[in-house]
């Protein structure tokens, strides 16, 4: 979700979507239950558009995909916009080598179930999520907790994490430490106490924990939400600017990596 500009004012920025998710308990879970095949950022983007247009959230597909499912998009329905990765090629002028890179574009080509009619859909099951599978898939190692300070809930060092066996919110701490490994440990180690210090790295890790806990229905979302809301309320800056857009992109991407890594099935849709 980097290196792209939003196409129109109608599509909210990632930071605005994140703040929407932080300030409305239940929104992340609702987005996950309806749109779990899509990336965490796109789930919230889709849900916000459904709410703006008064559409019931549900499965989303492109026009041809609905046709494959023997359903058709109703006359006059406008497509929802999602953010898609595209692979681009660039030829290096000096070496004449071809490089590929990923860019992101917004496309309006998805329709939610409520915008379609036709054959009844098979019920959709949400895949099971497993913490150990996520850790392994992310190429992260869980090591024994050897910190001497009992207040420390967990820590992250390079690609290793440990969770205090007595941690108050073990899943929240797990997601927080996984986020540090994905986003921050190249620059140093993290040991997290009962009170999270106020820094941008911490708000990023705690936001990832919030997205993961609430999506998967695991305990810890309330605590993470409280911390982030406290962060947002500091000083006189308006909420929308409190979390930089670049941080919001990193947060959505890390949460998405963690959730996908722990799922029992490989999804065919990758947007
Ligand atoms: Zn931390």
mmCIF file of C-alpha atoms and ligand atoms in Angstrom:
data_model
loop_
_atom_site.group_PDB
_atom_site.id
_atom_site.type_symbol
_atom_site.label_atom_id
_atom_site.label_comp_id
_atom_site.label_asym_id
_atom_site.label_seq_id
_atom_site.Cartn_x
_atom_site.Cartn_y
_atom_site.Cartn_z
ATOM 1 C CA UNK A 1 0.000 0.000 0.000
ATOM 2 C CA UNK A 2 2.827 2.350 -0.705
ATOM 3 C CA UNK A 3 3.661 4.844 -3.386
ATOM 4 C CA UNK A 4 0.171 5.615 -4.473
ATOM 5 C CA UNK A 5 -2.087 8.581 -4.184
ATOM 6 C CA UNK A 6 -5.757 8.325 -3.424
ATOM 7 C CA UNK A 7 -7.769 8.739 -6.606
ATOM 8 C CA UNK A 8 -10.547 10.970 -5.342
ATOM 9 C CA UNK A 9 -11.701 12.657 -2.161
ATOM 10 C CA UNK A 10 -14.477 10.046 -1.932
ATOM 11 C CA UNK A 11 -11.917 7.373 -1.021
ATOM 12 C CA UNK A 12 -10.672 7.948 2.513
ATOM 13 C CA UNK A 13 -6.964 7.857 3.332
ATOM 14 C CA UNK A 14 -5.598 4.820 5.213
ATOM 15 C CA UNK A 15 -5.047 6.930 8.320
ATOM 16 C CA UNK A 16 -8.701 8.008 8.257
ATOM 17 C CA UNK A 17 -9.836 4.374 7.840
ATOM 18 C CA UNK A 18 -7.635 3.356 10.759
ATOM 19 C CA UNK A 19 -9.114 6.045 12.980
ATOM 20 C CA UNK A 20 -12.592 4.934 11.927
ATOM 21 C CA UNK A 21 -11.682 1.400 13.050
ATOM 22 C CA UNK A 22 -10.213 2.640 16.326
ATOM 23 C CA UNK A 23 -13.136 4.845 17.262
ATOM 24 C CA UNK A 24 -15.909 2.397 16.325
ATOM 25 C CA UNK A 25 -15.704 -0.800 18.356
ATOM 26 C CA UNK A 26 -17.051 -3.741 16.373
ATOM 27 C CA UNK A 27 -16.271 -2.260 12.944
ATOM 28 C CA UNK A 28 -13.137 -4.349 12.379
ATOM 29 C CA UNK A 29 -14.898 -7.563 13.299
ATOM 30 C CA UNK A 30 -17.842 -6.710 11.061
ATOM 31 C CA UNK A 31 -15.454 -5.978 8.168
ATOM 32 C CA UNK A 32 -13.558 -9.231 8.766
ATOM 33 C CA UNK A 33 -16.687 -11.382 8.906
ATOM 34 C CA UNK A 34 -17.988 -9.937 5.649
ATOM 35 C CA UNK A 35 -14.779 -9.537 3.657
ATOM 36 C CA UNK A 36 -12.116 -11.826 5.184
ATOM 37 C CA UNK A 37 -10.724 -12.852 1.767
ATOM 38 C CA UNK A 38 -9.527 -9.301 1.200
ATOM 39 C CA UNK A 39 -6.685 -7.435 2.873
ATOM 40 C CA UNK A 40 -7.436 -5.795 6.222
ATOM 41 C CA UNK A 41 -7.225 -2.335 4.628
ATOM 42 C CA UNK A 42 -9.605 -3.291 1.826
ATOM 43 C CA UNK A 43 -12.028 -4.864 4.328
ATOM 44 C CA UNK A 44 -12.415 -1.563 6.132
ATOM 45 C CA UNK A 45 -12.492 0.363 2.852
ATOM 46 C CA UNK A 46 -15.324 -1.884 1.607
ATOM 47 C CA UNK A 47 -17.274 -1.622 4.857
ATOM 48 C CA UNK A 48 -17.047 2.170 4.980
ATOM 49 C CA UNK A 49 -18.351 2.391 1.394
ATOM 50 C CA UNK A 50 -21.230 0.019 2.233
ATOM 51 C CA UNK A 51 -22.117 2.199 5.207
ATOM 52 C CA UNK A 52 -21.972 5.394 3.144
ATOM 53 C CA UNK A 53 -24.329 3.907 0.564
ATOM 54 C CA UNK A 54 -26.572 2.047 2.965
ATOM 55 C CA UNK A 55 -25.643 -1.383 1.563
ATOM 56 C CA UNK A 56 -25.740 -4.535 3.679
ATOM 57 C CA UNK A 57 -22.125 -5.812 4.021
ATOM 58 C CA UNK A 58 -21.612 -9.290 2.571
ATOM 59 C CA UNK A 59 -19.480 -11.187 0.081
ATOM 60 C CA UNK A 60 -17.943 -9.054 -2.673
ATOM 61 C CA UNK A 61 -16.933 -10.115 -6.159
ATOM 62 C CA UNK A 62 -16.211 -8.575 -9.524
ATOM 63 C CA UNK A 63 -18.918 -8.478 -12.209
ATOM 64 C CA UNK A 64 -17.584 -11.579 -14.100
ATOM 65 C CA UNK A 65 -17.068 -13.503 -10.857
ATOM 66 C CA UNK A 66 -20.703 -12.933 -9.862
ATOM 67 C CA UNK A 67 -21.671 -14.239 -13.302
ATOM 68 C CA UNK A 68 -19.643 -17.419 -12.620
ATOM 69 C CA UNK A 69 -21.650 -17.792 -9.406
ATOM 70 C CA UNK A 70 -24.897 -17.490 -11.394
ATOM 71 C CA UNK A 71 -25.714 -14.108 -9.981
ATOM 72 C CA UNK A 72 -25.966 -10.784 -11.801
ATOM 73 C CA UNK A 73 -25.302 -7.218 -10.760
ATOM 74 C CA UNK A 74 -28.566 -5.281 -10.543
ATOM 75 C CA UNK A 75 -29.177 -2.489 -13.023
ATOM 76 C CA UNK A 76 -27.807 0.892 -11.970
ATOM 77 C CA UNK A 77 -25.521 -0.410 -9.185
ATOM 78 C CA UNK A 78 -22.202 1.407 -8.854
ATOM 79 C CA UNK A 79 -19.078 -0.627 -8.164
ATOM 80 C CA UNK A 80 -17.151 -0.372 -4.888
ATOM 81 C CA UNK A 81 -13.522 0.718 -5.014
ATOM 82 C CA UNK A 82 -10.695 -1.396 -3.607
ATOM 83 C CA UNK A 83 -6.937 -0.994 -3.678
ATOM 84 C CA UNK A 84 -5.122 -3.547 -5.856
ATOM 85 C CA UNK A 85 -1.459 -4.449 -6.134
ATOM 86 C CA UNK A 86 -0.080 -4.450 -9.683
ATOM 87 C CA UNK A 87 3.282 -5.724 -10.833
ATOM 88 C CA UNK A 88 5.189 -3.245 -12.946
ATOM 89 C CA UNK A 89 8.364 -3.644 -14.950
ATOM 90 C CA UNK A 90 11.070 -1.046 -15.326
ATOM 91 C CA UNK A 91 14.166 -1.352 -17.491
ATOM 92 C CA UNK A 92 17.325 -0.008 -15.947
ATOM 93 C CA UNK A 93 18.923 2.352 -18.452
ATOM 94 C CA UNK A 94 22.510 1.641 -17.429
ATOM 95 C CA UNK A 95 22.530 -2.130 -17.115
ATOM 96 C CA UNK A 96 19.536 -2.804 -19.373
ATOM 97 C CA UNK A 97 18.231 -5.180 -16.706
ATOM 98 C CA UNK A 98 14.535 -5.492 -16.115
ATOM 99 C CA UNK A 99 13.269 -4.879 -12.581
ATOM 100 C CA UNK A 100 9.829 -5.723 -11.307
ATOM 101 C CA UNK A 101 8.150 -3.806 -8.517
ATOM 102 C CA UNK A 102 4.719 -3.661 -6.941
ATOM 103 C CA UNK A 103 2.562 -0.603 -7.182
ATOM 104 C CA UNK A 104 -0.968 -0.026 -5.932
ATOM 105 C CA UNK A 105 -3.953 1.342 -7.785
ATOM 106 C CA UNK A 106 -7.562 1.987 -6.858
ATOM 107 C CA UNK A 107 -10.134 0.277 -9.086
ATOM 108 C CA UNK A 108 -13.920 0.455 -8.950
ATOM 109 C CA UNK A 109 -14.863 -3.078 -9.956
ATOM 110 C CA UNK A 110 -16.412 -4.880 -6.973
ATOM 111 C CA UNK A 111 -20.043 -5.404 -6.045
ATOM 112 C CA UNK A 112 -21.388 -6.558 -2.704
ATOM 113 C CA UNK A 113 -23.945 -9.374 -2.494
ATOM 114 C CA UNK A 114 -26.769 -6.877 -1.804
ATOM 115 C CA UNK A 115 -26.130 -5.295 -5.240
ATOM 116 C CA UNK A 116 -26.734 -8.613 -7.003
ATOM 117 C CA UNK A 117 -29.545 -11.065 -7.617
ATOM 118 C CA UNK A 118 -29.787 -14.654 -8.771
ATOM 119 C CA UNK A 119 -28.855 -18.080 -7.450
ATOM 120 C CA UNK A 120 -28.534 -18.455 -3.684
ATOM 121 C CA UNK A 121 -24.921 -18.390 -2.448
ATOM 122 C CA UNK A 122 -23.294 -21.236 -0.536
ATOM 123 C CA UNK A 123 -22.749 -20.193 3.085
ATOM 124 C CA UNK A 124 -19.238 -18.831 3.610
ATOM 125 C CA UNK A 125 -17.065 -20.149 6.412
ATOM 126 C CA UNK A 126 -14.331 -18.082 7.950
ATOM 127 C CA UNK A 127 -11.068 -20.051 8.077
ATOM 128 C CA UNK A 128 -9.631 -21.091 11.424
ATOM 129 C CA UNK A 129 -6.652 -19.068 12.680
ATOM 130 C CA UNK A 130 -3.746 -20.603 14.606
ATOM 131 C CA UNK A 131 -1.014 -18.643 16.422
ATOM 132 C CA UNK A 132 1.757 -21.231 16.010
ATOM 133 C CA UNK A 133 1.073 -21.506 12.277
ATOM 134 C CA UNK A 134 1.262 -17.715 11.972
ATOM 135 C CA UNK A 135 4.606 -17.549 13.805
ATOM 136 C CA UNK A 136 6.077 -20.326 11.661
ATOM 137 C CA UNK A 137 4.795 -18.944 8.355
ATOM 138 C CA UNK A 138 6.216 -15.521 9.196
ATOM 139 C CA UNK A 139 9.598 -17.156 9.782
ATOM 140 C CA UNK A 140 9.649 -15.939 13.373
ATOM 141 C CA UNK A 141 10.893 -17.991 16.309
ATOM 142 C CA UNK A 142 9.154 -18.170 19.691
ATOM 143 C CA UNK A 143 11.829 -18.380 22.406
ATOM 144 C CA UNK A 144 11.467 -18.976 26.171
ATOM 145 C CA UNK A 145 10.690 -15.873 28.197
ATOM 146 C CA UNK A 146 13.924 -15.062 29.995
ATOM 147 C CA UNK A 147 13.397 -11.459 30.992
ATOM 148 C CA UNK A 148 14.176 -10.779 34.648
ATOM 149 C CA UNK A 149 11.675 -7.925 34.944
ATOM 150 C CA UNK A 150 8.321 -9.521 35.747
ATOM 151 C CA UNK A 151 6.475 -6.446 34.490
ATOM 152 C CA UNK A 152 7.636 -7.142 30.967
ATOM 153 C CA UNK A 153 4.761 -8.792 29.075
ATOM 154 C CA UNK A 154 6.742 -9.780 26.010
ATOM 155 C CA UNK A 155 9.715 -8.879 23.888
ATOM 156 C CA UNK A 156 10.928 -8.892 20.294
ATOM 157 C CA UNK A 157 14.564 -9.298 19.228
ATOM 158 C CA UNK A 158 15.441 -9.547 15.532
ATOM 159 C CA UNK A 159 13.185 -12.419 14.387
ATOM 160 C CA UNK A 160 12.513 -13.808 17.855
ATOM 161 C CA UNK A 161 9.634 -13.154 20.209
ATOM 162 C CA UNK A 162 8.783 -14.252 23.741
ATOM 163 C CA UNK A 163 5.593 -13.790 25.705
ATOM 164 C CA UNK A 164 5.591 -13.734 29.513
ATOM 165 C CA UNK A 165 3.698 -16.888 30.612
ATOM 166 C CA UNK A 166 1.864 -14.609 33.058
ATOM 167 C CA UNK A 167 1.057 -11.920 30.456
ATOM 168 C CA UNK A 168 -2.285 -10.292 31.150
ATOM 169 C CA UNK A 169 -3.411 -10.313 27.512
ATOM 170 C CA UNK A 170 -1.266 -12.965 25.815
ATOM 171 C CA UNK A 171 -2.807 -12.635 22.331
ATOM 172 C CA UNK A 172 -2.585 -8.868 22.323
ATOM 173 C CA UNK A 173 1.052 -9.100 23.435
ATOM 174 C CA UNK A 174 1.747 -11.764 20.790
ATOM 175 C CA UNK A 175 0.377 -9.553 17.989
ATOM 176 C CA UNK A 176 2.226 -6.545 19.383
ATOM 177 C CA UNK A 177 5.570 -8.400 19.389
ATOM 178 C CA UNK A 178 4.955 -9.923 15.931
ATOM 179 C CA UNK A 179 4.297 -6.392 14.670
ATOM 180 C CA UNK A 180 7.614 -5.213 16.140
ATOM 181 C CA UNK A 181 9.423 -8.032 14.288
ATOM 182 C CA UNK A 182 7.678 -7.232 10.993
ATOM 183 C CA UNK A 183 8.083 -3.464 11.306
ATOM 184 C CA UNK A 184 10.807 -2.489 13.747
ATOM 185 C CA UNK A 185 13.380 -4.988 15.056
ATOM 186 C CA UNK A 186 15.867 -4.224 12.287
ATOM 187 C CA UNK A 187 16.523 -1.083 14.310
ATOM 188 C CA UNK A 188 16.756 -2.638 17.794
ATOM 189 C CA UNK A 189 15.069 -4.793 20.426
ATOM 190 C CA UNK A 190 11.760 -4.163 22.176
ATOM 191 C CA UNK A 191 10.721 -5.198 25.676
ATOM 192 C CA UNK A 192 7.138 -4.259 26.488
ATOM 193 C CA UNK A 193 5.973 -3.573 30.005
ATOM 194 C CA UNK A 194 2.500 -3.333 31.458
ATOM 195 C CA UNK A 195 2.237 0.242 30.290
ATOM 196 C CA UNK A 196 3.223 0.797 26.692
ATOM 197 C CA UNK A 197 5.404 3.894 26.282
ATOM 198 C CA UNK A 198 4.169 6.602 23.952
ATOM 199 C CA UNK A 199 6.076 6.460 20.722
ATOM 200 C CA UNK A 200 5.165 6.004 17.077
ATOM 201 C CA UNK A 201 6.612 2.456 17.001
ATOM 202 C CA UNK A 202 4.401 1.550 19.954
ATOM 203 C CA UNK A 203 1.259 3.036 18.442
ATOM 204 C CA UNK A 204 2.005 1.091 15.249
ATOM 205 C CA UNK A 205 2.486 -2.215 17.118
ATOM 206 C CA UNK A 206 -0.581 -1.618 19.295
ATOM 207 C CA UNK A 207 -2.712 -0.745 16.245
ATOM 208 C CA UNK A 208 -1.668 -4.019 14.589
ATOM 209 C CA UNK A 209 -2.655 -5.795 17.823
ATOM 210 C CA UNK A 210 -6.049 -4.070 17.772
ATOM 211 C CA UNK A 211 -6.747 -5.048 14.147
ATOM 212 C CA UNK A 212 -5.716 -8.674 14.789
ATOM 213 C CA UNK A 213 -7.500 -9.100 18.140
ATOM 214 C CA UNK A 214 -10.770 -7.654 16.898
ATOM 215 C CA UNK A 215 -10.720 -9.403 13.505
ATOM 216 C CA UNK A 216 -10.124 -12.775 15.141
ATOM 217 C CA UNK A 217 -12.326 -12.153 18.182
ATOM 218 C CA UNK A 218 -9.445 -12.555 20.653
ATOM 219 C CA UNK A 219 -9.170 -10.743 23.967
ATOM 220 C CA UNK A 220 -7.147 -7.524 24.043
ATOM 221 C CA UNK A 221 -8.901 -5.219 21.570
ATOM 222 C CA UNK A 222 -10.322 -3.003 24.351
ATOM 223 C CA UNK A 223 -6.923 -2.423 25.913
ATOM 224 C CA UNK A 224 -5.286 -1.668 22.543
ATOM 225 C CA UNK A 225 -8.153 0.652 21.588
ATOM 226 C CA UNK A 226 -7.765 2.544 24.879
ATOM 227 C CA UNK A 227 -4.050 3.044 24.296
ATOM 228 C CA UNK A 228 -4.527 4.287 20.736
ATOM 229 C CA UNK A 229 -7.393 6.595 21.694
ATOM 230 C CA UNK A 230 -5.210 8.065 24.389
ATOM 231 C CA UNK A 231 -2.511 8.619 21.775
ATOM 232 C CA UNK A 232 -5.004 10.231 19.384
ATOM 233 C CA UNK A 233 -6.282 12.634 22.004
ATOM 234 C CA UNK A 234 -2.888 14.136 22.772
ATOM 235 C CA UNK A 235 -2.261 17.818 22.159
ATOM 236 C CA UNK A 236 -4.373 19.885 19.864
ATOM 237 C CA UNK A 237 -3.685 18.085 16.572
ATOM 238 C CA UNK A 238 -6.796 16.847 14.867
ATOM 239 C CA UNK A 239 -7.336 13.090 14.959
ATOM 240 C CA UNK A 240 -6.889 12.580 11.248
ATOM 241 C CA UNK A 241 -3.298 13.778 11.415
ATOM 242 C CA UNK A 242 -2.275 12.018 14.615
ATOM 243 C CA UNK A 243 -1.262 8.800 12.854
ATOM 244 C CA UNK A 244 0.848 9.476 9.758
ATOM 245 C CA UNK A 245 -0.474 8.003 6.506
ATOM 246 C CA UNK A 246 2.719 5.984 6.067
ATOM 247 C CA UNK A 247 2.282 4.443 9.527
ATOM 248 C CA UNK A 248 -1.331 3.582 8.757
ATOM 249 C CA UNK A 249 -0.208 1.764 5.598
ATOM 250 C CA UNK A 250 2.425 -0.175 7.564
ATOM 251 C CA UNK A 251 -0.141 -1.077 10.245
ATOM 252 C CA UNK A 252 -2.686 -2.457 7.769
ATOM 253 C CA UNK A 253 -0.027 -4.420 5.899
ATOM 254 C CA UNK A 254 1.483 -5.989 9.041
ATOM 255 C CA UNK A 255 -1.947 -6.958 10.436
ATOM 256 C CA UNK A 256 -2.791 -8.499 7.099
ATOM 257 C CA UNK A 257 0.441 -10.524 7.037
ATOM 258 C CA UNK A 258 -0.162 -11.872 10.557
ATOM 259 C CA UNK A 259 -3.787 -12.835 9.918
ATOM 260 C CA UNK A 260 -3.090 -14.505 6.580
ATOM 261 C CA UNK A 261 -0.066 -16.367 7.965
ATOM 262 C CA UNK A 262 -2.171 -18.107 10.618
ATOM 263 C CA UNK A 263 -5.080 -19.206 8.468
ATOM 264 C CA UNK A 264 -5.888 -22.787 7.622
ATOM 265 C CA UNK A 265 -6.436 -22.208 3.947
ATOM 266 C CA UNK A 266 -4.610 -20.344 1.237
ATOM 267 C CA UNK A 267 -6.961 -17.782 -0.214
ATOM 268 C CA UNK A 268 -7.234 -17.435 -3.924
ATOM 269 C CA UNK A 269 -8.016 -13.742 -3.707
ATOM 270 C CA UNK A 270 -5.049 -11.654 -2.701
ATOM 271 C CA UNK A 271 -6.196 -8.079 -2.925
HETATM 272 ZN ZN1 LIG B 1 6.154 -2.464 22.007
#
